[in-house]
């Protein structure tokens, strides 16, 4: 009888252990899913903050100039207007030549020609996932008068290593068309590969 009792106890313990493991597995899957969503939202919010800060810093840097002639990533790094977390890992600010975003795609800055050569500037983000591209492109970028925003261009499958240089004459979403809707962003942010998507903002 004693042996039978011990066997029954062992059986129940094994079932209980399997139940505990199953619960842990379900919780782990749920936790990973929740963490992934939280990280995705964090990276989008971080990108929105970075772009707003870049635009503000560029305007401040060129506040005493008549235009944005000569603006580039190198100049922006040298003048200290690029946040440290946007420099490639392992590169000191003193010798950095590239700027990267939260998705490890390249960030490009340059002078534009809307209203005349150098009278505007652009900020271009590449290597964005489709979800990030849609969320970022459809954010409210200050389409109200006085924001200085000229428009936004979106391109799928843009290389992360070479500047695209969207033509300003073909900006998909000008100030009068903004903000970009989710449906419009989804139509343009179509690349799902590691090459990603690109969004470019034009400002006065």
PDB file of C-alpha atoms in Angstrom:
ATOM      1  CA  UNK A   1       0.000   0.000   0.000  1.00  0.00           C
ATOM      2  CA  UNK A   2       2.869   2.333   0.855  1.00  0.00           C
ATOM      3  CA  UNK A   3       4.470   1.790  -2.564  1.00  0.00           C
ATOM      4  CA  UNK A   4       1.155   2.446  -4.320  1.00  0.00           C
ATOM      5  CA  UNK A   5       0.779   5.673  -2.407  1.00  0.00           C
ATOM      6  CA  UNK A   6       4.256   6.841  -3.392  1.00  0.00           C
ATOM      7  CA  UNK A   7       3.620   6.045  -7.054  1.00  0.00           C
ATOM      8  CA  UNK A   8       0.433   8.072  -6.999  1.00  0.00           C
ATOM      9  CA  UNK A   9       2.275  10.968  -5.446  1.00  0.00           C
ATOM     10  CA  UNK A  10       4.988  10.782  -8.117  1.00  0.00           C
ATOM     11  CA  UNK A  11       2.347  10.756 -10.860  1.00  0.00           C
ATOM     12  CA  UNK A  12       0.601  13.811  -9.518  1.00  0.00           C
ATOM     13  CA  UNK A  13       3.892  15.651  -9.107  1.00  0.00           C
ATOM     14  CA  UNK A  14       4.820  15.000 -12.728  1.00  0.00           C
ATOM     15  CA  UNK A  15       1.447  16.249 -13.964  1.00  0.00           C
ATOM     16  CA  UNK A  16       1.762  19.322 -11.791  1.00  0.00           C
ATOM     17  CA  UNK A  17       5.268  19.963 -13.101  1.00  0.00           C
ATOM     18  CA  UNK A  18       4.083  19.702 -16.688  1.00  0.00           C
ATOM     19  CA  UNK A  19       1.265  22.106 -15.893  1.00  0.00           C
ATOM     20  CA  UNK A  20       3.670  24.598 -14.371  1.00  0.00           C
ATOM     21  CA  UNK A  21       5.963  24.335 -17.390  1.00  0.00           C
ATOM     22  CA  UNK A  22       3.021  24.883 -19.728  1.00  0.00           C
ATOM     23  CA  UNK A  23       1.965  27.982 -17.816  1.00  0.00           C
ATOM     24  CA  UNK A  24       5.530  29.308 -17.853  1.00  0.00           C
ATOM     25  CA  UNK A  25       5.692  28.687 -21.602  1.00  0.00           C
ATOM     26  CA  UNK A  26       2.460  30.584 -22.248  1.00  0.00           C
ATOM     27  CA  UNK A  27       3.561  33.470 -20.055  1.00  0.00           C
ATOM     28  CA  UNK A  28       6.947  33.569 -21.769  1.00  0.00           C
ATOM     29  CA  UNK A  29       5.384  33.746 -25.225  1.00  0.00           C
ATOM     30  CA  UNK A  30       3.032  36.474 -24.058  1.00  0.00           C
ATOM     31  CA  UNK A  31       5.908  38.333 -22.431  1.00  0.00           C
ATOM     32  CA  UNK A  32       8.072  38.161 -25.559  1.00  0.00           C
ATOM     33  CA  UNK A  33       5.183  39.383 -27.701  1.00  0.00           C
ATOM     34  CA  UNK A  34       4.473  42.239 -25.318  1.00  0.00           C
ATOM     35  CA  UNK A  35       8.152  43.152 -25.152  1.00  0.00           C
ATOM     36  CA  UNK A  36       8.446  43.179 -28.950  1.00  0.00           C
ATOM     37  CA  UNK A  37       5.453  45.517 -29.266  1.00  0.00           C
ATOM     38  CA  UNK A  38       6.816  47.786 -26.549  1.00  0.00           C
ATOM     39  CA  UNK A  39      10.226  47.939 -28.240  1.00  0.00           C
ATOM     40  CA  UNK A  40       8.647  48.691 -31.620  1.00  0.00           C
ATOM     41  CA  UNK A  41       6.692  51.580 -30.111  1.00  0.00           C
ATOM     42  CA  UNK A  42       9.792  52.809 -28.286  1.00  0.00           C
ATOM     43  CA  UNK A  43      11.833  52.905 -31.503  1.00  0.00           C
ATOM     44  CA  UNK A  44       9.091  54.802 -33.349  1.00  0.00           C
ATOM     45  CA  UNK A  45       8.822  57.369 -30.536  1.00  0.00           C
ATOM     46  CA  UNK A  46      12.604  57.658 -30.390  1.00  0.00           C
ATOM     47  CA  UNK A  47      12.711  58.312 -34.133  1.00  0.00           C
ATOM     48  CA  UNK A  48      10.024  61.003 -33.905  1.00  0.00           C
ATOM     49  CA  UNK A  49      11.993  62.730 -31.142  1.00  0.00           C
ATOM     50  CA  UNK A  50      15.268  62.452 -33.070  1.00  0.00           C
ATOM     51  CA  UNK A  51      13.844  64.025 -36.220  1.00  0.00           C
ATOM     52  CA  UNK A  52      12.233  66.891 -34.314  1.00  0.00           C
ATOM     53  CA  UNK A  53      15.533  67.510 -32.513  1.00  0.00           C
ATOM     54  CA  UNK A  54      17.541  67.369 -35.758  1.00  0.00           C
ATOM     55  CA  UNK A  55      15.266  69.913 -37.427  1.00  0.00           C
ATOM     56  CA  UNK A  56      15.499  72.235 -34.422  1.00  0.00           C
ATOM     57  CA  UNK A  57      19.297  71.853 -34.223  1.00  0.00           C
ATOM     58  CA  UNK A  58      19.783  72.472 -37.944  1.00  0.00           C
ATOM     59  CA  UNK A  59      17.706  75.643 -37.790  1.00  0.00           C
ATOM     60  CA  UNK A  60      19.622  76.810 -34.750  1.00  0.00           C
ATOM     61  CA  UNK A  61      22.983  76.098 -36.400  1.00  0.00           C
ATOM     62  CA  UNK A  62      22.041  78.065 -39.519  1.00  0.00           C
ATOM     63  CA  UNK A  63      20.074  80.813 -37.759  1.00  0.00           C
ATOM     64  CA  UNK A  64      22.692  83.433 -38.627  1.00  0.00           C
ATOM     65  CA  UNK A  65      23.154  82.226 -42.227  1.00  0.00           C
ATOM     66  CA  UNK A  66      21.103  83.289 -45.211  1.00  0.00           C
ATOM     67  CA  UNK A  67      20.537  79.672 -46.288  1.00  0.00           C
ATOM     68  CA  UNK A  68      21.478  76.019 -45.609  1.00  0.00           C
ATOM     69  CA  UNK A  69      24.289  75.794 -48.167  1.00  0.00           C
ATOM     70  CA  UNK A  70      26.846  73.121 -47.271  1.00  0.00           C
ATOM     71  CA  UNK A  71      24.633  71.181 -44.857  1.00  0.00           C
ATOM     72  CA  UNK A  72      25.702  67.526 -44.630  1.00  0.00           C
ATOM     73  CA  UNK A  73      26.009  64.742 -42.079  1.00  0.00           C
ATOM     74  CA  UNK A  74      29.721  65.503 -41.681  1.00  0.00           C
ATOM     75  CA  UNK A  75      29.099  69.184 -40.929  1.00  0.00           C
ATOM     76  CA  UNK A  76      26.301  68.303 -38.511  1.00  0.00           C
ATOM     77  CA  UNK A  77      28.581  65.867 -36.644  1.00  0.00           C
ATOM     78  CA  UNK A  78      31.464  68.339 -36.520  1.00  0.00           C
ATOM     79  CA  UNK A  79      29.202  71.066 -35.162  1.00  0.00           C
ATOM     80  CA  UNK A  80      27.880  68.741 -32.454  1.00  0.00           C
ATOM     81  CA  UNK A  81      24.196  68.800 -33.377  1.00  0.00           C
ATOM     82  CA  UNK A  82      23.880  65.017 -33.805  1.00  0.00           C
ATOM     83  CA  UNK A  83      22.824  63.085 -30.659  1.00  0.00           C
ATOM     84  CA  UNK A  84      25.453  60.522 -29.595  1.00  0.00           C
ATOM     85  CA  UNK A  85      22.997  57.638 -29.956  1.00  0.00           C
ATOM     86  CA  UNK A  86      22.769  58.438 -33.683  1.00  0.00           C
ATOM     87  CA  UNK A  87      26.457  57.758 -34.295  1.00  0.00           C
ATOM     88  CA  UNK A  88      27.510  54.233 -35.396  1.00  0.00           C
ATOM     89  CA  UNK A  89      28.459  51.959 -32.517  1.00  0.00           C
ATOM     90  CA  UNK A  90      32.137  52.201 -31.648  1.00  0.00           C
ATOM     91  CA  UNK A  91      32.704  55.493 -33.482  1.00  0.00           C
ATOM     92  CA  UNK A  92      33.788  58.513 -31.496  1.00  0.00           C
ATOM     93  CA  UNK A  93      32.227  61.838 -32.388  1.00  0.00           C
ATOM     94  CA  UNK A  94      35.641  63.166 -33.424  1.00  0.00           C
ATOM     95  CA  UNK A  95      36.023  60.698 -36.311  1.00  0.00           C
ATOM     96  CA  UNK A  96      32.428  59.721 -37.116  1.00  0.00           C
ATOM     97  CA  UNK A  97      31.281  60.342 -40.682  1.00  0.00           C
ATOM     98  CA  UNK A  98      27.921  58.574 -40.698  1.00  0.00           C
ATOM     99  CA  UNK A  99      24.638  59.062 -38.874  1.00  0.00           C
ATOM    100  CA  UNK A 100      22.305  56.130 -38.137  1.00  0.00           C
ATOM    101  CA  UNK A 101      18.744  55.836 -36.891  1.00  0.00           C
ATOM    102  CA  UNK A 102      17.118  53.512 -34.355  1.00  0.00           C
ATOM    103  CA  UNK A 103      16.696  50.881 -37.115  1.00  0.00           C
ATOM    104  CA  UNK A 104      20.417  51.042 -38.001  1.00  0.00           C
ATOM    105  CA  UNK A 105      19.618  52.599 -41.366  1.00  0.00           C
ATOM    106  CA  UNK A 106      21.548  55.627 -42.594  1.00  0.00           C
ATOM    107  CA  UNK A 107      20.376  59.186 -41.958  1.00  0.00           C
ATOM    108  CA  UNK A 108      21.172  61.848 -44.558  1.00  0.00           C
ATOM    109  CA  UNK A 109      21.050  65.628 -44.227  1.00  0.00           C
ATOM    110  CA  UNK A 110      21.471  68.153 -47.005  1.00  0.00           C
ATOM    111  CA  UNK A 111      20.556  71.460 -48.531  1.00  0.00           C
ATOM    112  CA  UNK A 112      17.510  71.681 -50.767  1.00  0.00           C
ATOM    113  CA  UNK A 113      16.477  73.948 -53.606  1.00  0.00           C
ATOM    114  CA  UNK A 114      12.832  74.725 -52.861  1.00  0.00           C
ATOM    115  CA  UNK A 115      12.577  78.504 -53.187  1.00  0.00           C
ATOM    116  CA  UNK A 116      16.133  78.667 -54.492  1.00  0.00           C
ATOM    117  CA  UNK A 117      19.430  76.860 -54.011  1.00  0.00           C
ATOM    118  CA  UNK A 118      20.115  76.205 -50.335  1.00  0.00           C
ATOM    119  CA  UNK A 119      16.893  77.859 -49.200  1.00  0.00           C
ATOM    120  CA  UNK A 120      15.571  74.622 -47.736  1.00  0.00           C
ATOM    121  CA  UNK A 121      16.980  71.425 -46.241  1.00  0.00           C
ATOM    122  CA  UNK A 122      16.055  67.769 -45.952  1.00  0.00           C
ATOM    123  CA  UNK A 123      16.337  64.978 -43.389  1.00  0.00           C
ATOM    124  CA  UNK A 124      16.243  61.469 -44.858  1.00  0.00           C
ATOM    125  CA  UNK A 125      15.796  58.221 -42.923  1.00  0.00           C
ATOM    126  CA  UNK A 126      16.526  54.877 -44.607  1.00  0.00           C
ATOM    127  CA  UNK A 127      16.334  51.232 -43.564  1.00  0.00           C
ATOM    128  CA  UNK A 128      12.898  51.540 -41.934  1.00  0.00           C
ATOM    129  CA  UNK A 129      10.715  48.476 -41.440  1.00  0.00           C
ATOM    130  CA  UNK A 130       7.315  48.661 -43.098  1.00  0.00           C
ATOM    131  CA  UNK A 131       5.554  49.129 -39.762  1.00  0.00           C
ATOM    132  CA  UNK A 132       7.967  51.864 -38.716  1.00  0.00           C
ATOM    133  CA  UNK A 133       7.704  53.593 -42.092  1.00  0.00           C
ATOM    134  CA  UNK A 134       3.906  53.714 -41.856  1.00  0.00           C
ATOM    135  CA  UNK A 135       3.901  54.944 -38.248  1.00  0.00           C
ATOM    136  CA  UNK A 136       6.587  57.572 -38.842  1.00  0.00           C
ATOM    137  CA  UNK A 137       5.295  58.886 -42.176  1.00  0.00           C
ATOM    138  CA  UNK A 138       1.728  59.238 -40.866  1.00  0.00           C
ATOM    139  CA  UNK A 139       2.733  61.091 -37.683  1.00  0.00           C
ATOM    140  CA  UNK A 140       1.672  64.717 -37.292  1.00  0.00           C
ATOM    141  CA  UNK A 141       4.724  66.647 -38.468  1.00  0.00           C
ATOM    142  CA  UNK A 142       3.250  70.074 -37.942  1.00  0.00           C
ATOM    143  CA  UNK A 143       1.345  70.634 -41.137  1.00  0.00           C
ATOM    144  CA  UNK A 144      -0.009  73.903 -39.760  1.00  0.00           C
ATOM    145  CA  UNK A 145       1.237  77.182 -41.184  1.00  0.00           C
ATOM    146  CA  UNK A 146       4.525  78.317 -39.716  1.00  0.00           C
ATOM    147  CA  UNK A 147       5.946  74.840 -39.092  1.00  0.00           C
ATOM    148  CA  UNK A 148       8.401  75.252 -41.956  1.00  0.00           C
ATOM    149  CA  UNK A 149       7.535  71.815 -43.306  1.00  0.00           C
ATOM    150  CA  UNK A 150       7.388  71.694 -47.097  1.00  0.00           C
ATOM    151  CA  UNK A 151       6.456  68.054 -47.568  1.00  0.00           C
ATOM    152  CA  UNK A 152       7.364  64.390 -47.235  1.00  0.00           C
ATOM    153  CA  UNK A 153       8.571  61.783 -49.731  1.00  0.00           C
ATOM    154  CA  UNK A 154       8.339  58.029 -49.132  1.00  0.00           C
ATOM    155  CA  UNK A 155      10.184  55.309 -51.053  1.00  0.00           C
ATOM    156  CA  UNK A 156      10.246  51.519 -50.629  1.00  0.00           C
ATOM    157  CA  UNK A 157      13.439  49.514 -50.980  1.00  0.00           C
ATOM    158  CA  UNK A 158      15.826  52.409 -50.555  1.00  0.00           C
ATOM    159  CA  UNK A 159      19.469  51.494 -50.015  1.00  0.00           C
ATOM    160  CA  UNK A 160      20.827  52.074 -46.532  1.00  0.00           C
ATOM    161  CA  UNK A 161      24.311  52.827 -47.805  1.00  0.00           C
ATOM    162  CA  UNK A 162      23.790  55.371 -50.579  1.00  0.00           C
ATOM    163  CA  UNK A 163      21.927  58.654 -50.574  1.00  0.00           C
ATOM    164  CA  UNK A 164      18.764  58.528 -52.629  1.00  0.00           C
ATOM    165  CA  UNK A 165      18.238  62.245 -53.053  1.00  0.00           C
ATOM    166  CA  UNK A 166      14.490  62.340 -53.650  1.00  0.00           C
ATOM    167  CA  UNK A 167      13.605  64.967 -56.220  1.00  0.00           C
ATOM    168  CA  UNK A 168      11.968  67.884 -54.462  1.00  0.00           C
ATOM    169  CA  UNK A 169       9.883  68.526 -57.543  1.00  0.00           C
ATOM    170  CA  UNK A 170       8.140  65.200 -56.983  1.00  0.00           C
ATOM    171  CA  UNK A 171       7.364  65.355 -53.258  1.00  0.00           C
ATOM    172  CA  UNK A 172       4.453  62.964 -52.824  1.00  0.00           C
ATOM    173  CA  UNK A 173       2.898  64.749 -49.874  1.00  0.00           C
ATOM    174  CA  UNK A 174       3.138  68.515 -49.855  1.00  0.00           C
ATOM    175  CA  UNK A 175       1.996  70.654 -46.943  1.00  0.00           C
ATOM    176  CA  UNK A 176      -1.548  70.925 -48.342  1.00  0.00           C
ATOM    177  CA  UNK A 177      -1.859  67.110 -48.461  1.00  0.00           C
ATOM    178  CA  UNK A 178      -0.762  66.519 -44.899  1.00  0.00           C
ATOM    179  CA  UNK A 179      -0.873  64.870 -42.486  1.00  0.00           C
ATOM    180  CA  UNK A 180      -0.295  61.629 -44.405  1.00  0.00           C
ATOM    181  CA  UNK A 181      -3.026  59.095 -43.640  1.00  0.00           C
ATOM    182  CA  UNK A 182      -2.276  55.543 -42.517  1.00  0.00           C
ATOM    183  CA  UNK A 183      -3.714  54.225 -45.787  1.00  0.00           C
ATOM    184  CA  UNK A 184      -1.496  56.532 -47.860  1.00  0.00           C
ATOM    185  CA  UNK A 185       1.585  55.601 -45.836  1.00  0.00           C
ATOM    186  CA  UNK A 186       0.831  51.882 -46.162  1.00  0.00           C
ATOM    187  CA  UNK A 187       0.478  52.273 -49.937  1.00  0.00           C
ATOM    188  CA  UNK A 188       3.971  53.779 -50.163  1.00  0.00           C
ATOM    189  CA  UNK A 189       5.827  51.859 -47.424  1.00  0.00           C
ATOM    190  CA  UNK A 190       5.684  48.536 -49.240  1.00  0.00           C
ATOM    191  CA  UNK A 191       9.126  47.009 -48.724  1.00  0.00           C
ATOM    192  CA  UNK A 192       9.270  44.160 -46.219  1.00  0.00           C
ATOM    193  CA  UNK A 193      12.888  43.100 -46.850  1.00  0.00           C
ATOM    194  CA  UNK A 194      15.945  44.020 -44.799  1.00  0.00           C
ATOM    195  CA  UNK A 195      16.623  46.854 -47.252  1.00  0.00           C
ATOM    196  CA  UNK A 196      13.638  48.622 -45.775  1.00  0.00           C
ATOM    197  CA  UNK A 197      11.904  51.862 -46.663  1.00  0.00           C
ATOM    198  CA  UNK A 198      12.930  55.508 -46.660  1.00  0.00           C
ATOM    199  CA  UNK A 199      11.187  58.713 -45.614  1.00  0.00           C
ATOM    200  CA  UNK A 200      12.479  62.186 -46.395  1.00  0.00           C
ATOM    201  CA  UNK A 201      11.279  65.477 -44.884  1.00  0.00           C
ATOM    202  CA  UNK A 202      11.780  68.848 -46.557  1.00  0.00           C
ATOM    203  CA  UNK A 203      11.871  72.030 -44.472  1.00  0.00           C
ATOM    204  CA  UNK A 204      12.360  75.760 -45.005  1.00  0.00           C
TER     205      UNK A 204
END
